[in-house]
Amino acid sequence: KMRKAAMDRNYLASVLAGSGLS
């Protein structure tokens, strides 16, 4: 679960970063 949590966290970070840039 920790690994999945890390993936989800990175995914959310990527989405937020993309939204901020765009």
mmCIF file of C-alpha atoms in Angstrom:
data_model
loop_
_atom_site.group_PDB
_atom_site.id
_atom_site.type_symbol
_atom_site.label_atom_id
_atom_site.label_comp_id
_atom_site.label_asym_id
_atom_site.label_seq_id
_atom_site.Cartn_x
_atom_site.Cartn_y
_atom_site.Cartn_z
ATOM 1 C CA LYS A 1 0.000 0.000 0.000
ATOM 2 C CA MET A 2 2.879 2.342 0.745
ATOM 3 C CA ARG A 3 4.172 1.940 -2.795
ATOM 4 C CA LYS A 4 0.735 2.674 -4.252
ATOM 5 C CA ALA A 5 0.387 5.668 -1.963
ATOM 6 C CA ALA A 6 3.714 6.994 -3.218
ATOM 7 C CA MET A 7 2.607 6.536 -6.832
ATOM 8 C CA ASP A 8 -0.695 8.295 -6.183
ATOM 9 C CA ARG A 9 1.117 11.102 -4.394
ATOM 10 C CA ASN A 10 3.547 11.549 -7.291
ATOM 11 C CA TYR A 11 0.652 11.421 -9.748
ATOM 12 C CA LEU A 12 -1.266 14.113 -7.875
ATOM 13 C CA ALA A 13 1.898 16.208 -7.672
ATOM 14 C CA SER A 14 2.345 15.883 -11.439
ATOM 15 C CA VAL A 15 -1.260 16.883 -12.115
ATOM 16 C CA LEU A 16 -1.041 19.866 -9.772
ATOM 17 C CA ALA A 17 2.252 20.923 -11.343
ATOM 18 C CA GLY A 18 0.764 20.599 -14.833
ATOM 19 C CA SER A 19 -2.277 22.634 -13.830
ATOM 20 C CA GLY A 20 -0.034 25.315 -12.338
ATOM 21 C CA LEU A 21 2.069 25.542 -15.491
ATOM 22 C CA SER A 22 -0.942 25.592 -17.777
#
